[in-house]
Short mmCIF file of C-alpha atoms in Angstrom, two decimals:
data_model
loop_
_atom_site.label_atom_id
_atom_site.label_comp_id
_atom_site.label_asym_id
_atom_site.label_seq_id
_atom_site.Cartn_x
_atom_site.Cartn_y
_atom_site.Cartn_z
CA UNK C 1 -77.57 181.61 69.62
CA UNK C 2 -75.81 179.04 71.78
CA UNK C 3 -73.19 176.95 69.97
CA UNK C 4 -74.05 173.27 69.82
CA UNK C 5 -71.77 171.23 72.08
CA UNK C 6 -69.47 169.59 69.54
CA UNK C 7 -65.71 169.42 69.97
CA UNK C 8 -63.91 170.11 66.68
CA UNK C 9 -60.39 171.43 66.28
CA UNK C 10 -61.12 173.65 63.29
CA UNK C 11 -64.72 174.82 63.28
CA UNK C 12 -64.26 177.00 60.18
CA UNK C 13 -63.52 173.80 58.27
CA UNK C 14 -67.17 172.81 58.68
CA UNK C 15 -70.59 174.39 58.21
CA UNK C 16 -72.78 175.46 61.11
CA UNK C 17 -76.44 176.37 60.91
CA UNK C 18 -78.99 177.82 63.31
CA UNK C 19 -81.66 175.25 64.07
CA UNK C 20 -85.32 175.79 64.81
CA UNK C 21 -84.30 175.59 68.48
CA UNK C 22 -82.08 178.67 67.90
CA UNK C 23 -78.92 176.69 68.70
CA UNK C 24 -75.99 176.17 66.34
CA UNK C 25 -75.67 172.70 64.83
CA UNK C 26 -73.11 170.97 62.64
CA UNK C 27 -74.21 170.54 59.02
CA UNK C 28 -73.50 167.06 57.65
CA UNK C 29 -73.85 165.28 54.32
CA UNK C 30 -74.64 161.58 54.80
CA UNK C 31 -74.04 161.20 58.54
CA UNK C 32 -76.39 162.57 61.18
CA UNK C 33 -73.62 163.25 63.68
CA UNK C 34 -70.11 162.86 62.23
CA UNK C 35 -68.41 165.81 60.45
CA UNK C 36 -68.50 164.46 56.88
CA UNK C 37 -69.09 167.78 55.07
CA UNK C 38 -66.02 169.95 54.45
CA UNK C 39 -66.20 173.69 53.74
CA UNK C 40 -64.09 174.24 50.61
CA UNK C 41 -64.02 177.27 48.32
CA UNK C 42 -62.17 175.84 45.32
CA UNK C 43 -62.09 172.91 42.89
CA UNK C 44 -60.47 169.54 43.52
CA UNK C 45 -59.88 166.76 41.03
CA UNK C 46 -59.50 162.99 41.13
CA UNK C 47 -56.82 162.80 38.43
CA UNK C 48 -56.73 158.98 38.42
CA UNK C 49 -60.40 158.74 37.45
CA UNK C 50 -59.77 160.96 34.40
CA UNK C 51 -56.71 159.17 33.04
CA UNK C 52 -58.69 157.39 30.31
CA UNK C 53 -60.76 160.39 29.25
CA UNK C 54 -60.44 161.32 25.58
CA UNK C 55 -59.15 164.76 24.69
CA UNK C 56 -62.33 166.90 24.56
CA UNK C 57 -63.43 167.93 21.07
CA UNK C 58 -64.04 171.45 22.41
CA UNK C 59 -60.37 171.82 23.41
CA UNK C 60 -58.23 173.37 20.67
CA UNK C 61 -54.48 172.95 20.49
CA UNK C 62 -53.43 175.19 23.35
CA UNK C 63 -49.96 175.60 24.87
CA UNK C 64 -51.37 175.79 28.41
CA UNK C 65 -53.57 172.68 28.18
CA UNK C 66 -52.38 169.43 29.77
CA UNK C 67 -54.11 166.13 29.05
CA UNK C 68 -54.90 163.86 30.83
CA UNK C 69 -55.66 166.53 33.44
CA UNK C 70 -53.49 166.68 36.54
CA UNK C 71 -55.01 169.72 38.24
CA UNK C 72 -58.38 171.49 38.03
CA UNK C 73 -57.23 174.26 35.67
CA UNK C 74 -56.41 171.60 33.07
CA UNK C 75 -60.17 171.02 32.77
CA UNK C 76 -61.78 174.34 33.66
CA UNK C 77 -59.56 176.76 31.77
CA UNK C 78 -61.82 179.35 30.13
CA UNK C 79 -61.38 179.08 26.36
CA UNK C 80 -63.17 180.95 23.58
CA UNK C 81 -65.38 184.01 23.45
CA UNK C 82 -68.67 182.48 24.63
CA UNK C 83 -69.70 182.62 28.31
CA UNK C 84 -66.60 184.79 28.71
CA UNK C 85 -67.79 187.54 31.08
CA UNK C 86 -65.33 187.74 33.98
CA UNK C 87 -66.44 188.34 37.56
CA UNK C 88 -63.36 190.56 37.95
CA UNK C 89 -61.65 190.68 41.34
CA UNK C 90 -64.69 191.35 43.53
CA UNK C 91 -67.53 189.32 45.00
CA UNK C 92 -70.89 190.54 46.34
CA UNK C 93 -70.73 193.26 43.70
CA UNK C 94 -72.07 193.89 40.19
CA UNK C 95 -68.65 194.32 38.61
CA UNK C 96 -68.00 192.59 35.28
CA UNK C 97 -65.00 192.47 32.98
CA UNK C 98 -65.33 191.79 29.24
CA UNK C 99 -61.60 191.97 28.42
CA UNK C 100 -60.68 188.46 27.23
CA UNK C 101 -57.04 189.18 28.09
CA UNK C 102 -57.67 190.59 31.56
CA UNK C 103 -55.30 189.91 34.44
CA UNK C 104 -57.96 189.02 37.01
CA UNK C 105 -57.40 185.73 38.81
CA UNK C 106 -59.45 182.92 40.29
CA UNK C 107 -57.48 183.11 43.55
CA UNK C 108 -58.36 186.79 44.02
CA UNK C 109 -62.04 186.06 43.44
CA UNK C 110 -61.85 183.12 45.87
CA UNK C 111 -60.45 185.37 48.57
CA UNK C 112 -63.13 187.99 47.91
CA UNK C 113 -65.88 185.38 48.30
CA UNK C 114 -64.59 183.96 51.60
CA UNK C 115 -66.51 186.41 53.78
CA UNK C 116 -69.90 185.09 52.69
CA UNK C 117 -71.11 185.01 56.32
CA UNK C 118 -71.19 188.81 56.34
CA UNK C 119 -74.03 188.57 53.82
CA UNK C 120 -75.70 185.22 54.50
CA UNK C 121 -76.29 182.68 57.24
CA UNK C 122 -77.43 179.06 57.27
CA UNK C 123 -80.73 178.37 59.01
CA UNK C 124 -82.96 175.34 59.37
CA UNK C 125 -86.29 175.71 57.58
CA UNK C 126 -89.50 174.02 58.68
CA UNK C 127 -89.93 171.83 55.62
CA UNK C 128 -86.89 172.12 53.31
CA UNK C 129 -83.84 171.35 55.43
CA UNK C 130 -81.09 173.95 55.74
CA UNK C 131 -81.56 177.20 53.83
CA UNK C 132 -79.58 180.38 53.15
CA UNK C 133 -80.90 183.58 54.76
CA UNK C 134 -79.77 187.07 53.72
CA UNK C 135 -78.11 189.21 56.39
CA UNK C 136 -77.90 192.21 54.06
CA UNK C 137 -79.91 193.57 51.15
CA UNK C 138 -78.30 193.12 47.73
CA UNK C 139 -79.36 194.41 44.28
CA UNK C 140 -80.16 192.52 41.10
CA UNK C 141 -77.05 191.46 39.20
CA UNK C 142 -74.87 190.92 42.28
CA UNK C 143 -72.38 188.06 41.95
CA UNK C 144 -72.64 186.02 45.14
CA UNK C 145 -69.96 183.39 44.61
CA UNK C 146 -69.49 180.20 42.61
CA UNK C 147 -70.32 176.50 42.92
CA UNK C 148 -67.31 174.67 44.36
CA UNK C 149 -66.57 170.95 44.64
CA UNK C 150 -64.80 167.96 43.17
CA UNK C 151 -64.57 167.76 39.36
CA UNK C 152 -65.88 164.44 38.04
CA UNK C 153 -65.96 162.88 34.59
CA UNK C 154 -69.13 163.30 32.52
CA UNK C 155 -69.23 159.48 32.57
CA UNK C 156 -69.71 159.47 36.34
CA UNK C 157 -72.46 156.93 37.00
CA UNK C 158 -73.30 157.84 40.58
CA UNK C 159 -75.94 160.30 41.62
CA UNK C 160 -76.62 162.78 44.39
CA UNK C 161 -78.49 166.08 44.73
CA UNK C 162 -75.31 168.17 44.57
CA UNK C 163 -74.04 167.49 41.04
CA UNK C 164 -73.85 170.45 38.68
CA UNK C 165 -72.81 170.40 35.01
CA UNK C 166 -70.04 172.70 33.79
CA UNK C 167 -69.28 173.06 30.08
CA UNK C 168 -65.58 172.81 29.22
CA UNK C 169 -63.45 174.06 26.34
CA UNK C 170 -64.64 176.39 23.57
CA UNK C 171 -68.40 176.69 24.13
CA UNK C 172 -69.40 178.35 20.84
CA UNK C 173 -71.97 175.61 20.21
CA UNK C 174 -72.71 174.65 23.83
CA UNK C 175 -76.32 173.54 24.21
CA UNK C 176 -77.03 173.93 20.47
CA UNK C 177 -76.08 170.47 19.22
CA UNK C 178 -78.78 168.10 17.96
CA UNK C 179 -79.11 164.38 17.16
CA UNK C 180 -77.43 164.82 13.78
CA UNK C 181 -74.40 166.40 15.44
CA UNK C 182 -74.16 163.50 17.88
CA UNK C 183 -74.21 161.02 14.97
CA UNK C 184 -71.18 162.88 13.57
CA UNK C 185 -69.38 162.46 16.89
CA UNK C 186 -69.91 166.01 18.13
CA UNK C 187 -71.16 166.58 21.65
CA UNK C 188 -71.41 169.09 24.46
CA UNK C 189 -68.27 168.45 26.51
CA UNK C 190 -68.79 168.84 30.24
CA UNK C 191 -67.77 167.73 33.70
CA UNK C 192 -69.72 167.46 36.92
CA UNK C 193 -68.99 169.61 39.95
CA UNK C 194 -69.80 167.48 42.99
CA UNK C 195 -70.58 169.55 46.09
CA UNK C 196 -72.01 166.70 48.18
CA UNK C 197 -69.22 166.27 50.76
CA UNK C 198 -66.88 169.11 49.76
CA UNK C 199 -68.14 172.50 48.69
CA UNK C 200 -69.01 176.04 49.69
CA UNK C 201 -72.13 177.72 51.03
CA UNK C 202 -73.86 177.88 47.62
CA UNK C 203 -74.66 174.15 47.92
CA UNK C 204 -77.26 175.04 50.58
CA UNK C 205 -79.48 177.22 48.39
CA UNK C 206 -82.97 175.76 48.26
CA UNK C 207 -85.07 175.61 45.09
CA UNK C 208 -87.86 178.00 44.20
CA UNK C 209 -89.82 178.29 40.97
CA UNK C 210 -89.55 182.07 41.48
CA UNK C 211 -85.93 182.14 42.58
CA UNK C 212 -83.79 185.09 43.61
CA UNK C 213 -80.63 183.71 42.00
CA UNK C 214 -79.43 181.64 39.07
CA UNK C 215 -76.20 179.87 38.21
CA UNK C 216 -74.51 181.41 35.18
CA UNK C 217 -71.47 180.12 33.31
CA UNK C 218 -68.79 182.81 33.62
CA UNK C 219 -65.07 183.00 34.33
CA UNK C 220 -62.79 184.25 37.07
CA UNK C 221 -59.67 185.21 35.16
CA UNK C 222 -58.64 182.07 33.28
CA UNK C 223 -60.92 179.75 35.28
CA UNK C 224 -64.45 178.83 34.23
CA UNK C 225 -67.03 178.88 37.00
CA UNK C 226 -70.74 178.50 37.61
CA UNK C 227 -71.38 181.88 39.22
CA UNK C 228 -74.36 182.46 41.51
CA UNK C 229 -75.94 185.74 40.35
CA UNK C 230 -79.01 187.57 41.68
CA UNK C 231 -81.75 187.77 39.06
CA UNK C 232 -83.78 190.03 41.34
CA UNK C 233 -83.02 191.99 44.54
CA UNK C 234 -82.99 190.27 47.91
CA UNK C 235 -83.81 191.93 51.23
CA UNK C 236 -82.37 191.26 54.66
CA UNK C 237 -84.17 188.31 56.28
CA UNK C 238 -85.33 186.70 53.02
CA UNK C 239 -84.33 183.17 52.06
CA UNK C 240 -82.00 183.07 49.06
CA UNK C 241 -83.29 180.59 46.49
CA UNK C 242 -82.22 179.28 43.09
CA UNK C 243 -84.08 177.29 40.44
CA UNK C 244 -82.86 173.70 40.11
CA UNK C 245 -84.59 173.44 36.73
CA UNK C 246 -87.73 171.55 35.77
CA UNK C 247 -85.78 168.43 34.73
CA UNK C 248 -84.45 168.07 38.29
CA UNK C 249 -87.97 167.29 39.47
CA UNK C 250 -89.15 165.34 36.41
CA UNK C 251 -86.37 162.75 36.70
CA UNK C 252 -86.50 162.13 40.44
CA UNK C 253 -87.17 158.52 41.38
CA UNK C 254 -87.86 159.11 45.09
CA UNK C 255 -91.16 160.93 44.64
CA UNK C 256 -89.86 164.20 46.10
CA UNK C 257 -91.68 167.26 44.79
CA UNK C 258 -91.08 171.00 44.89
CA UNK C 259 -92.45 172.70 48.01
CA UNK C 260 -91.83 176.33 47.10
CA UNK C 261 -95.58 177.08 46.89
CA UNK C 262 -95.08 179.68 44.16
CA UNK C 263 -97.61 180.26 41.34
CA UNK C 264 -96.88 178.02 38.35
CA UNK C 265 -94.80 175.73 40.57
CA UNK C 266 -93.45 172.65 38.75
CA UNK C 267 -95.13 170.47 41.38
#
């Protein structure tokens, strides 16, 4: 396709998608024309906004933990034996590592996931904005990448469609606490990953009630991630989808409804 006429010094810094007109267009976040969406395959942190955060109850005394956090690893260090499967040093593979003391690293996994455009491309859909289309066939269980973005406090009061929760600390009881636990001061500690204006290609996956992929809490070495994993095979030319969860649609105030058209759709 013909590249859209847009003069940018570093085109790999941004996202480009193929439109219905078969031309390449710049993907944006809030603006319709300005480059306000940065392609970023890591975490960032606004340390100042987290200065008054209490030490998480899921964080044990740990020689490598710094609080208040000054860099992403201070928040997303993988601790404990739950959700501890490591994606190893490869992406677009089914490799897993269960050694809690492994020497795999987040940086190696980042580098392995950079060539996502060999496997997927961004294309405009007729009714659901930009979508992710498979360029290759991949089997069930393949790790596709992770959800990148800015780490925000769980007290963040804003809202957008690109916020994802990430549990932090020792997650032995994550998602199992009840009202009685909350009365005793216990809670699921988490942060938001905001991929609205800074993130990687996984932010473009559209919802389906019969999705190809799911986000799974895992780790890359010592770093906790929300890994995108295929729950069923995908063939070349198919749109890669993920389930946003039923609550995503139930709590929307703008009247938007799922358009996947699948049987038992939440709409």
